[in-house]
Amino acid sequence: MTHQTKNEIHNSLIQGEQTPVEIIEEYLKRIEAQESEMHTFIEVTGESCLNEAKQVPKPITKEIVEDTPFVGIPVGIKDNINVKGFKTTAASKILENHISVYDATVVRKIKNAGGLIIGKTNMDEFAMGSSTETSCFYPTKNPINTKYTPGGSSGGSAASVRAGHCTVSLGSDTGGSVRQPASFCGVVGIRPTYGLVSRYGMLSFCSSLDQIGTIANDVDDAFSLLEVISGYDPKDSTSVNIEYQDLKEPEEISTFGICNEIEKLYIDPFVHDMYKKVIAILLKNFKKENHWLDNLDKAMAAYHIIADSEASSNLARYDGVRYGLQISGESSQEAYIKTRTQGFGAEVKRRILLGTYILSEEIEGSYYKQALCAKEKITEKLDQIFSSCQFMVIPTSLKLPFKFGERNDPLDMYYSDYLTIPSAIAGMPSVTIPVGCNENGFSAGIQIMGPKFSEKVLHSVAKLIEGELK
Amino acid sequence: MGNSNKITNDILKSICRMSSLSLTEDEQADIIEQLNSIASLFDEVNTSPDGIDDLRTENYLSPDKPKLFQNVKGLMKNVPVKEENLVVCPVMSFKGKQK
């Protein structure tokens, strides 16, 4: 496995050791050799990416790198984010042959920063899953050990970075879909504050929780990509009017919080040891506070109620009329039913059915409004915690990666996101970093969570931990 | 999930119709079991059996007016549609005449 970082590639380009075309050829060669087993991508841009690489100005200087920070860098894009001229399928049969007609805002920003889109990464169907096993095409293998899943739903994005199929990638995180796979593949993954990154051009699953996040081999690359894609976008009404450079600087970080509930949960012993190791590193620099998060179980329930409800509404647009799979019937209603029944996979159907049930008139008050109340309560609790400490540290996942087919019960699979849901539901940022390496080669993912718009604080803390671990 | 809200075959048929999805009989049996298993999770936020609603007693939300985005300051300022006769929705902006 090759782990070239952005800086390593830029140094090589500036010193004239390699050209952008040679870099892309090297990556494409690696993809070609491994893709039949790994399945990190749904579509590889190939010739198009090489042609873009030929357009990169020569020679590449430090000034060019400062102006276009991703010049010559191969970037993977999750297949629920539009890249003009290429498929955007969300790993669903219902969009199997759908070609994007425009670039998502994040893709436009990456292209403007010189990034070269190398492919569309595999994922769980419509981002519903935690292992890529719900992709209608194929599951992605974990590059560390191919018997194991890479996590999900952004499993292709995390695996492609780890396998050296791209330098950085974009994923989407609704309840933990960037952080959990990043943790499983031993890479860095960021879920930003809700509203910091435009969702324009991303296929909606749960609009009030979906966020585009970044994945990279090191902390600096992940935050550098986040800086490029952040900022206000009038095309997304939930976009917040703030630019990355205006975010709070990491001054006077004195205190971090830990969550008392962690000691009461069954956590893999290796993950627990690595969590303690990170706390020990942090204690050299900061004071520790103990907090009860409260309502962890309510967070999990509220998340699934809100997510399934919004999914049932968002996915109503896939009816075979405007785009995607179209199966004819004797009436338009029959055509809708046939198209949706054949086009959606089992997990997506389950969530649509549950969402429809939750929103049905008879029981709407029992669940949906209560879930919104729980969401508010969890957010208030985290706001209260972050009024006395600047960040919190918790494990990303309760367990280490699991093998294919090992989690057949949907409810069991949902618990993969148990510790990533609280920050998602509160709209707060979180970064997972890999810590340690066990006998199977897996790292434990440890999350640094902060209040809204504290990305620069998280960058500083994650960088400190990364430095101490080297 | 309380018994009153258990998903039955009839409820499943009704939600399948509303979702424009169809299931075979075998699939129906499987999915009822799965949906009820997942829905059991939702009891965490359901109204408690004795009628005391612990989430609502603290006035987090009024019953019929969820303030979904109340913690994102300035969010509404960013909604691009600001003309007086237009309706603004917090999730997406759309144009429609007010009565």
PDB file of C-alpha atoms in Angstrom, chain A residues 231-359:
ATOM      1  CA  GLY A 231     -18.107  28.266   2.602  1.00  0.00           C
ATOM      2  CA  TYR A 232     -21.471  29.829   1.961  1.00  0.00           C
ATOM      3  CA  ASP A 233     -23.452  28.671  -1.060  1.00  0.00           C
ATOM      4  CA  PRO A 234     -26.705  30.434  -2.001  1.00  0.00           C
ATOM      5  CA  LYS A 235     -27.781  27.230  -3.768  1.00  0.00           C
ATOM      6  CA  ASP A 236     -28.095  25.450  -0.408  1.00  0.00           C
ATOM      7  CA  SER A 237     -30.580  27.155   1.913  1.00  0.00           C
ATOM      8  CA  THR A 238     -29.050  25.450   4.968  1.00  0.00           C
ATOM      9  CA  SER A 239     -25.595  26.779   4.119  1.00  0.00           C
ATOM     10  CA  VAL A 240     -24.324  29.125   6.839  1.00  0.00           C
ATOM     11  CA  ASN A 241     -22.785  32.448   5.914  1.00  0.00           C
ATOM     12  CA  ILE A 242     -19.298  31.814   7.249  1.00  0.00           C
ATOM     13  CA  GLU A 243     -15.980  31.113   5.533  1.00  0.00           C
ATOM     14  CA  TYR A 244     -13.374  28.658   6.826  1.00  0.00           C
ATOM     15  CA  GLN A 245     -10.778  31.366   7.504  1.00  0.00           C
ATOM     16  CA  ASP A 246     -13.293  33.147   9.778  1.00  0.00           C
ATOM     17  CA  LEU A 247     -13.712  30.135  12.077  1.00  0.00           C
ATOM     18  CA  LYS A 248     -12.520  30.444  15.668  1.00  0.00           C
ATOM     19  CA  GLU A 249      -8.752  30.118  16.018  1.00  0.00           C
ATOM     20  CA  PRO A 250      -7.461  27.488  18.473  1.00  0.00           C
ATOM     21  CA  GLU A 251      -6.388  29.853  21.241  1.00  0.00           C
ATOM     22  CA  GLU A 252      -6.511  29.066  24.940  1.00  0.00           C
ATOM     23  CA  ILE A 253      -7.436  25.410  24.726  1.00  0.00           C
ATOM     24  CA  SER A 254      -7.263  24.370  28.348  1.00  0.00           C
ATOM     25  CA  THR A 255      -9.809  21.663  29.030  1.00  0.00           C
ATOM     26  CA  PHE A 256     -11.175  18.561  27.367  1.00  0.00           C
ATOM     27  CA  GLY A 257     -14.117  16.410  28.332  1.00  0.00           C
ATOM     28  CA  ILE A 258     -14.604  12.689  28.493  1.00  0.00           C
ATOM     29  CA  CYS A 259     -17.914  10.874  28.500  1.00  0.00           C
ATOM     30  CA  ASN A 260     -18.743   8.859  31.628  1.00  0.00           C
ATOM     31  CA  GLU A 261     -21.012   6.506  29.698  1.00  0.00           C
ATOM     32  CA  ILE A 262     -18.017   5.054  27.822  1.00  0.00           C
ATOM     33  CA  GLU A 263     -16.969   3.063  30.869  1.00  0.00           C
ATOM     34  CA  LYS A 264     -20.433   1.514  31.061  1.00  0.00           C
ATOM     35  CA  LEU A 265     -20.505   0.316  27.439  1.00  0.00           C
ATOM     36  CA  TYR A 266     -19.066  -2.892  26.037  1.00  0.00           C
ATOM     37  CA  ILE A 267     -16.148  -1.634  23.982  1.00  0.00           C
ATOM     38  CA  ASP A 268     -13.552  -3.767  22.247  1.00  0.00           C
ATOM     39  CA  PRO A 269     -10.578  -3.958  24.665  1.00  0.00           C
ATOM     40  CA  PHE A 270      -8.117  -2.719  22.006  1.00  0.00           C
ATOM     41  CA  VAL A 271     -10.324   0.299  21.242  1.00  0.00           C
ATOM     42  CA  HIS A 272     -10.593   0.986  24.981  1.00  0.00           C
ATOM     43  CA  ASP A 273      -6.800   0.793  25.416  1.00  0.00           C
ATOM     44  CA  MET A 274      -6.220   3.219  22.532  1.00  0.00           C
ATOM     45  CA  TYR A 275      -8.871   5.567  23.958  1.00  0.00           C
ATOM     46  CA  LYS A 276      -6.970   5.586  27.255  1.00  0.00           C
ATOM     47  CA  LYS A 277      -3.713   6.184  25.378  1.00  0.00           C
ATOM     48  CA  VAL A 278      -5.173   9.302  23.740  1.00  0.00           C
ATOM     49  CA  ILE A 279      -6.467  10.556  27.094  1.00  0.00           C
ATOM     50  CA  ALA A 280      -2.950  10.129  28.509  1.00  0.00           C
ATOM     51  CA  ILE A 281      -1.521  12.211  25.640  1.00  0.00           C
ATOM     52  CA  LEU A 282      -4.125  14.926  26.154  1.00  0.00           C
ATOM     53  CA  LEU A 283      -3.510  15.034  29.913  1.00  0.00           C
ATOM     54  CA  LYS A 284       0.055  16.203  29.224  1.00  0.00           C
ATOM     55  CA  ASN A 285      -1.389  19.362  27.700  1.00  0.00           C
ATOM     56  CA  PHE A 286      -4.910  19.927  29.023  1.00  0.00           C
ATOM     57  CA  LYS A 287      -7.134  19.510  32.062  1.00  0.00           C
ATOM     58  CA  LYS A 288      -9.757  16.763  32.010  1.00  0.00           C
ATOM     59  CA  GLU A 289     -13.434  17.052  32.899  1.00  0.00           C
ATOM     60  CA  ASN A 290     -15.915  14.184  33.255  1.00  0.00           C
ATOM     61  CA  HIS A 291     -19.351  14.617  31.740  1.00  0.00           C
ATOM     62  CA  TRP A 292     -22.504  12.577  31.317  1.00  0.00           C
ATOM     63  CA  LEU A 293     -23.798  12.847  27.755  1.00  0.00           C
ATOM     64  CA  ASP A 294     -27.238  11.562  28.838  1.00  0.00           C
ATOM     65  CA  ASN A 295     -29.700  10.214  26.332  1.00  0.00           C
ATOM     66  CA  LEU A 296     -27.236   8.174  24.237  1.00  0.00           C
ATOM     67  CA  ASP A 297     -30.003   5.628  23.577  1.00  0.00           C
ATOM     68  CA  LYS A 298     -32.441   8.410  22.811  1.00  0.00           C
ATOM     69  CA  ALA A 299     -29.928   9.853  20.314  1.00  0.00           C
ATOM     70  CA  MET A 300     -29.809   6.549  18.471  1.00  0.00           C
ATOM     71  CA  ALA A 301     -33.603   6.255  18.360  1.00  0.00           C
ATOM     72  CA  ALA A 302     -34.152   9.901  17.448  1.00  0.00           C
ATOM     73  CA  TYR A 303     -31.600   9.617  14.666  1.00  0.00           C
ATOM     74  CA  HIS A 304     -33.331   6.664  13.046  1.00  0.00           C
ATOM     75  CA  ILE A 305     -36.772   8.230  13.360  1.00  0.00           C
ATOM     76  CA  ILE A 306     -35.642  11.501  11.768  1.00  0.00           C
ATOM     77  CA  ALA A 307     -33.462   9.805   9.141  1.00  0.00           C
ATOM     78  CA  ASP A 308     -36.073   7.258   8.054  1.00  0.00           C
ATOM     79  CA  SER A 309     -38.835   9.868   7.974  1.00  0.00           C
ATOM     80  CA  GLU A 310     -36.815  12.212   5.772  1.00  0.00           C
ATOM     81  CA  ALA A 311     -35.605   9.299   3.625  1.00  0.00           C
ATOM     82  CA  SER A 312     -39.162   8.204   2.883  1.00  0.00           C
ATOM     83  CA  SER A 313     -39.894  11.729   1.691  1.00  0.00           C
ATOM     84  CA  ASN A 314     -36.601  12.373  -0.157  1.00  0.00           C
ATOM     85  CA  LEU A 315     -36.704   9.063  -2.020  1.00  0.00           C
ATOM     86  CA  ALA A 316     -40.275   9.595  -3.213  1.00  0.00           C
ATOM     87  CA  ARG A 317     -38.786  11.397  -6.231  1.00  0.00           C
ATOM     88  CA  TYR A 318     -37.410   8.126  -7.647  1.00  0.00           C
ATOM     89  CA  ASP A 319     -40.497   7.040  -9.528  1.00  0.00           C
ATOM     90  CA  GLY A 320     -39.130   6.209 -12.982  1.00  0.00           C
ATOM     91  CA  VAL A 321     -40.677   9.294 -14.555  1.00  0.00           C
ATOM     92  CA  ARG A 322     -37.902  11.869 -14.583  1.00  0.00           C
ATOM     93  CA  TYR A 323     -34.702   9.866 -14.374  1.00  0.00           C
ATOM     94  CA  GLY A 324     -33.234   6.488 -13.581  1.00  0.00           C
ATOM     95  CA  LEU A 325     -34.763   3.059 -13.921  1.00  0.00           C
ATOM     96  CA  GLN A 326     -38.143   2.986 -15.663  1.00  0.00           C
ATOM     97  CA  ILE A 327     -40.323  -0.126 -15.785  1.00  0.00           C
ATOM     98  CA  SER A 328     -43.605   0.170 -17.644  1.00  0.00           C
ATOM     99  CA  GLY A 329     -46.984  -0.885 -16.277  1.00  0.00           C
ATOM    100  CA  GLU A 330     -50.623  -0.840 -17.331  1.00  0.00           C
ATOM    101  CA  SER A 331     -51.198   2.296 -15.252  1.00  0.00           C
ATOM    102  CA  SER A 332     -48.867   4.994 -14.006  1.00  0.00           C
ATOM    103  CA  GLN A 333     -49.345   3.720 -10.423  1.00  0.00           C
ATOM    104  CA  GLU A 334     -48.346   0.218 -11.499  1.00  0.00           C
ATOM    105  CA  ALA A 335     -45.278   1.639 -13.248  1.00  0.00           C
ATOM    106  CA  TYR A 336     -44.244   3.531 -10.074  1.00  0.00           C
ATOM    107  CA  ILE A 337     -44.652   0.421  -7.938  1.00  0.00           C
ATOM    108  CA  LYS A 338     -42.747  -1.850 -10.334  1.00  0.00           C
ATOM    109  CA  THR A 339     -39.927   0.680 -10.770  1.00  0.00           C
ATOM    110  CA  ARG A 340     -39.479   1.323  -7.062  1.00  0.00           C
ATOM    111  CA  THR A 341     -39.868  -2.316  -6.049  1.00  0.00           C
ATOM    112  CA  GLN A 342     -37.222  -3.495  -8.515  1.00  0.00           C
ATOM    113  CA  GLY A 343     -35.037  -0.404  -8.210  1.00  0.00           C
ATOM    114  CA  PHE A 344     -34.543  -0.216  -4.438  1.00  0.00           C
ATOM    115  CA  GLY A 345     -32.636  -2.756  -2.353  1.00  0.00           C
ATOM    116  CA  ALA A 346     -33.835  -4.364   0.891  1.00  0.00           C
ATOM    117  CA  GLU A 347     -32.313  -1.857   3.335  1.00  0.00           C
ATOM    118  CA  VAL A 348     -33.667   1.146   1.435  1.00  0.00           C
ATOM    119  CA  LYS A 349     -37.137  -0.426   1.304  1.00  0.00           C
ATOM    120  CA  ARG A 350     -37.017  -1.100   5.050  1.00  0.00           C
ATOM    121  CA  ARG A 351     -36.195   2.522   5.773  1.00  0.00           C
ATOM    122  CA  ILE A 352     -38.797   3.907   3.372  1.00  0.00           C
ATOM    123  CA  LEU A 353     -41.462   1.680   4.941  1.00  0.00           C
ATOM    124  CA  LEU A 354     -40.473   2.631   8.489  1.00  0.00           C
ATOM    125  CA  GLY A 355     -40.317   6.316   7.560  1.00  0.00           C
ATOM    126  CA  THR A 356     -43.743   6.168   5.954  1.00  0.00           C
ATOM    127  CA  TYR A 357     -45.079   4.420   9.042  1.00  0.00           C
ATOM    128  CA  ILE A 358     -43.513   6.971  11.415  1.00  0.00           C
ATOM    129  CA  LEU A 359     -45.040   9.854   9.465  1.00  0.00           C
TER     130      LEU A 359
END
